[in-house]
Coordinates of C-alpha atoms in Angstrom, one line a residue:
Chain A
K1 CA -0.1 -0.5 0.0
A2 CA 1.2 3.8 -0.8
G3 CA 3.2 5.1 2.4
V4 CA 3.0 8.2 3.8
T5 CA 2.8 11.3 0.7
Q6 CA 3.5 15.3 2.5
T7 CA 3.3 17.9 0.1
P8 CA 5.2 20.0 -0.7
R9 CA 8.3 18.6 -0.8
Y10 CA 10.2 22.4 -0.7
L11 CA 8.9 25.3 0.4
I12 CA 10.6 28.8 -0.1
K13 CA 9.6 31.6 2.0
T14 CA 10.1 34.7 3.7
R15 CA 9.5 36.0 6.3
G16 CA 6.5 37.3 8.0
Q17 CA 4.2 34.4 5.3
Q18 CA 2.2 32.0 6.2
V19 CA 3.0 28.4 5.5
T20 CA 0.2 24.8 4.6
L21 CA 1.8 21.6 4.8
S22 CA 0.0 18.8 4.1
C23 CA 0.7 15.3 5.2
S24 CA -1.5 12.8 3.4
P25 CA -1.3 8.8 6.1
I26 CA -1.1 5.2 4.8
S27 CA -5.0 4.2 4.3
G28 CA -6.7 3.1 7.3
H29 CA -4.2 5.1 9.4
R30 CA -6.3 7.7 11.8
S31 CA -3.4 9.2 13.7
V32 CA -1.1 11.7 12.6
S33 CA 1.7 13.2 14.5
W34 CA 4.1 16.4 13.0
Y35 CA 8.1 16.9 13.6
Q36 CA 9.9 19.9 13.4
Q37 CA 13.8 18.6 11.8
T38 CA 16.2 20.9 12.9
P39 CA 20.6 20.0 12.9
G40 CA 20.8 21.6 16.3
Q41 CA 17.1 20.7 17.8
G42 CA 16.6 17.8 16.1
L43 CA 13.4 16.2 16.1
Q44 CA 11.1 17.9 18.3
F45 CA 6.5 16.7 18.2
L46 CA 4.6 18.9 16.9
F47 CA 1.4 17.6 17.6
E48 CA -0.8 14.6 17.6
Y49 CA -4.1 14.4 15.7
F50 CA -6.9 11.9 16.0
S51 CA -9.9 11.4 13.5
E52 CA -10.1 15.1 13.3
T53 CA -8.6 15.9 17.5
Q54 CA -5.9 17.5 18.2
R55 CA -4.7 14.4 20.8
N56 CA -1.3 16.7 22.2
K57 CA 0.7 19.0 21.5
G58 CA 3.9 19.9 21.9
N59 CA 6.2 22.7 22.7
F60 CA 5.7 25.3 20.1
P61 CA 4.2 29.1 19.9
G62 CA 0.5 29.2 19.0
R63 CA 2.2 30.1 15.8
F64 CA 2.2 26.8 14.4
S65 CA -1.4 25.9 14.4
G66 CA -2.7 21.9 12.7
R67 CA -6.0 20.5 11.5
Q68 CA -7.0 16.9 10.9
F69 CA -9.7 15.9 7.8
S70 CA -12.3 13.4 8.6
N71 CA -10.2 11.8 5.6
S72 CA -7.4 12.1 8.0
R73 CA -5.6 13.9 5.9
S74 CA -3.9 16.5 8.2
E75 CA -2.1 20.0 7.0
M76 CA -0.4 22.1 9.9
N77 CA 0.0 25.9 9.5
V78 CA 3.1 28.6 10.8
S79 CA 1.6 32.0 10.6
T80 CA 4.2 34.8 10.3
L81 CA 7.2 32.8 9.7
E82 CA 10.7 33.2 11.4
L83 CA 14.2 32.2 10.2
G84 CA 14.0 30.0 12.6
D85 CA 10.6 27.8 10.7
S86 CA 13.2 26.6 8.3
A87 CA 13.4 23.5 8.8
L88 CA 12.6 19.6 7.3
Y89 CA 8.8 18.7 8.9
L90 CA 7.9 15.4 8.9
C91 CA 4.5 13.7 9.4
A92 CA 3.7 10.0 10.6
S93 CA 0.8 8.1 10.8
S94 CA 0.0 5.1 12.9
L95 CA -3.4 3.2 13.1
L96 CA -3.7 4.2 16.8
G97 CA -1.5 6.7 18.1
V98 CA 1.8 5.5 20.2
Q99 CA 1.0 1.8 21.1
E100 CA 1.4 1.2 17.1
T101 CA 4.5 1.5 14.6
Q102 CA 5.0 5.0 13.1
Y103 CA 5.6 5.4 9.7
F104 CA 7.7 8.3 8.5
G105 CA 6.6 10.9 5.5
P106 CA 9.9 11.8 3.6
G107 CA 9.2 15.4 5.1
T108 CA 8.6 19.3 3.7
R109 CA 11.8 21.3 3.4
L110 CA 11.0 24.7 3.8
L111 CA 13.9 27.9 3.7
V112 CA 12.8 30.6 5.4
L113 CA 14.9 33.9 4.1
Chain B
T1 CA 10.2 16.6 30.5
Q2 CA 12.0 13.6 29.6
L3 CA 14.9 13.3 27.0
L4 CA 17.6 10.7 25.3
E5 CA 20.6 11.5 25.3
Q6 CA 22.1 10.3 22.5
S7 CA 26.5 9.3 21.4
P8 CA 27.9 9.6 19.8
Q9 CA 26.8 12.5 18.0
F10 CA 29.1 12.3 14.9
L11 CA 31.2 8.7 14.2
S12 CA 33.4 8.1 10.9
I13 CA 34.9 4.7 11.1
Q14 CA 36.0 2.0 8.1
E15 CA 34.5 -0.5 6.4
G16 CA 34.4 -4.2 9.0
E17 CA 34.6 -2.6 12.1
N18 CA 32.5 -2.4 14.7
L19 CA 30.5 0.7 16.5
T20 CA 28.2 1.3 19.2
V21 CA 25.3 4.1 19.6
Y22 CA 23.8 4.5 22.9
C23 CA 20.7 6.3 23.9
N24 CA 20.2 7.3 27.6
S25 CA 18.3 9.2 29.5
S26 CA 17.4 9.6 33.4
S27 CA 13.7 9.1 32.9
V28 CA 11.7 5.2 32.3
F29 CA 10.3 4.7 29.0
S30 CA 7.1 2.1 28.6
S31 CA 9.9 0.9 25.0
L32 CA 12.6 2.7 22.8
Q33 CA 12.2 2.4 19.3
W34 CA 15.4 2.5 16.6
Y35 CA 15.1 4.6 13.2
R36 CA 17.6 5.3 10.7
Q37 CA 17.1 8.0 8.7
E38 CA 18.9 8.9 5.0
P39 CA 19.1 11.8 3.9
G40 CA 15.9 13.3 2.2
E41 CA 14.3 10.7 3.4
G42 CA 11.5 10.5 6.7
P43 CA 13.3 8.1 9.8
V44 CA 12.8 4.5 9.2
L45 CA 11.8 2.1 11.8
L46 CA 14.5 -0.1 12.9
V47 CA 13.5 -2.1 16.0
T48 CA 11.0 -1.3 19.3
V49 CA 12.6 -2.7 22.2
V50 CA 9.4 -3.3 25.1
T51 CA 11.0 -5.6 27.9
G52 CA 13.7 -4.7 30.4
G53 CA 16.9 -6.8 29.4
E54 CA 14.8 -6.9 25.9
V55 CA 17.8 -7.8 23.1
K56 CA 16.6 -7.7 19.1
K57 CA 19.0 -9.0 16.0
L58 CA 18.5 -7.2 12.3
K59 CA 21.3 -8.5 10.5
R60 CA 24.6 -7.1 11.7
L61 CA 22.6 -4.6 14.0
T62 CA 21.9 -5.9 17.8
F63 CA 19.6 -3.5 20.0
Q64 CA 19.4 -3.4 23.4
F65 CA 17.1 -2.7 26.0
G66 CA 18.0 -1.5 29.8
D67 CA 17.5 -3.3 32.6
A68 CA 15.9 -0.4 33.9
R69 CA 14.1 0.7 30.4
K70 CA 16.1 4.0 30.7
D71 CA 18.6 3.1 28.5
S72 CA 19.5 1.5 25.4
S73 CA 22.4 1.2 23.4
L74 CA 22.4 -0.6 18.9
H75 CA 25.4 -2.3 18.1
I76 CA 26.7 -2.9 14.0
T77 CA 29.1 -5.5 13.6
A78 CA 31.5 -5.5 10.3
A79 CA 30.1 -2.6 9.3
Q80 CA 29.5 -1.3 5.6
P81 CA 29.1 1.8 3.2
G82 CA 25.6 0.8 3.4
D83 CA 25.5 1.2 6.5
T84 CA 26.1 5.4 6.7
G85 CA 23.1 7.7 7.4
L86 CA 21.8 9.2 10.2
Y87 CA 20.2 7.0 13.7
L88 CA 18.1 8.4 15.4
C89 CA 16.8 6.6 18.9
A90 CA 13.5 7.3 20.2
G91 CA 10.9 7.1 23.3
K92 CA 7.3 6.6 23.8
G93 CA 6.3 9.6 26.0
S94 CA 3.8 9.3 29.0
G95 CA 0.7 8.8 28.1
N96 CA -1.5 7.2 25.2
T97 CA -0.7 9.4 22.5
G98 CA 1.3 9.5 19.4
K99 CA 4.4 11.6 20.9
L100 CA 7.8 9.9 20.3
I101 CA 11.3 11.6 21.7
F102 CA 13.7 11.7 20.2
G103 CA 17.8 11.6 20.6
Q104 CA 19.8 14.5 18.5
G105 CA 20.7 11.4 16.5
T106 CA 24.1 10.0 15.8
T107 CA 25.3 10.9 12.2
L108 CA 27.2 7.3 10.9
Q109 CA 29.5 7.4 8.3
V110 CA 31.4 4.0 6.6
K111 CA 34.0 4.4 4.7
P112 CA 34.8 1.4 2.3

């Protein structure tokens, strides 16, 4: 079956803009988690959605938000972009959440100029 | 706050050498996972260890979970250039969520 897909794969934005990233989980998976990966901080948890509800949130400012649709597809939005938001944004899907294996997508590489 | 410390951060070795990567925490985790990530790709799960003291083998890779479930190690025997990549350990946070707490990662380069 198809893996986790993320679009777009690469994105260049300027400071102050906003961006929306998309994640399509593996068919049948209801949990989608988002992570930010940077060389300095490594992989950090942003939030998890399950059945259209945010179930857990990491320590990121309110500029980072997300949502999940009824078909389990998820989007994350970053408003008022800052240079420090440049990162690889990864989403992972699983059947039910932490008790299941999580499968990661290839990520969206965001560069903020 | 649950943290995972991974060491070493960088490792450059010759083909055929052995190596060990460590993942340590002061917190207890219900399970620990090891991932490998290649450039331009997301992490791929290698193994999950659940029971304290558990040892799992995946070809030339041996994974061990500490008795107290606070640490884990990955040992690679006779490393090959194809083992090159970023190795990440991750522990499942408290509560029934999809949150994974990742170590900083170990970048491994195996030279032919």
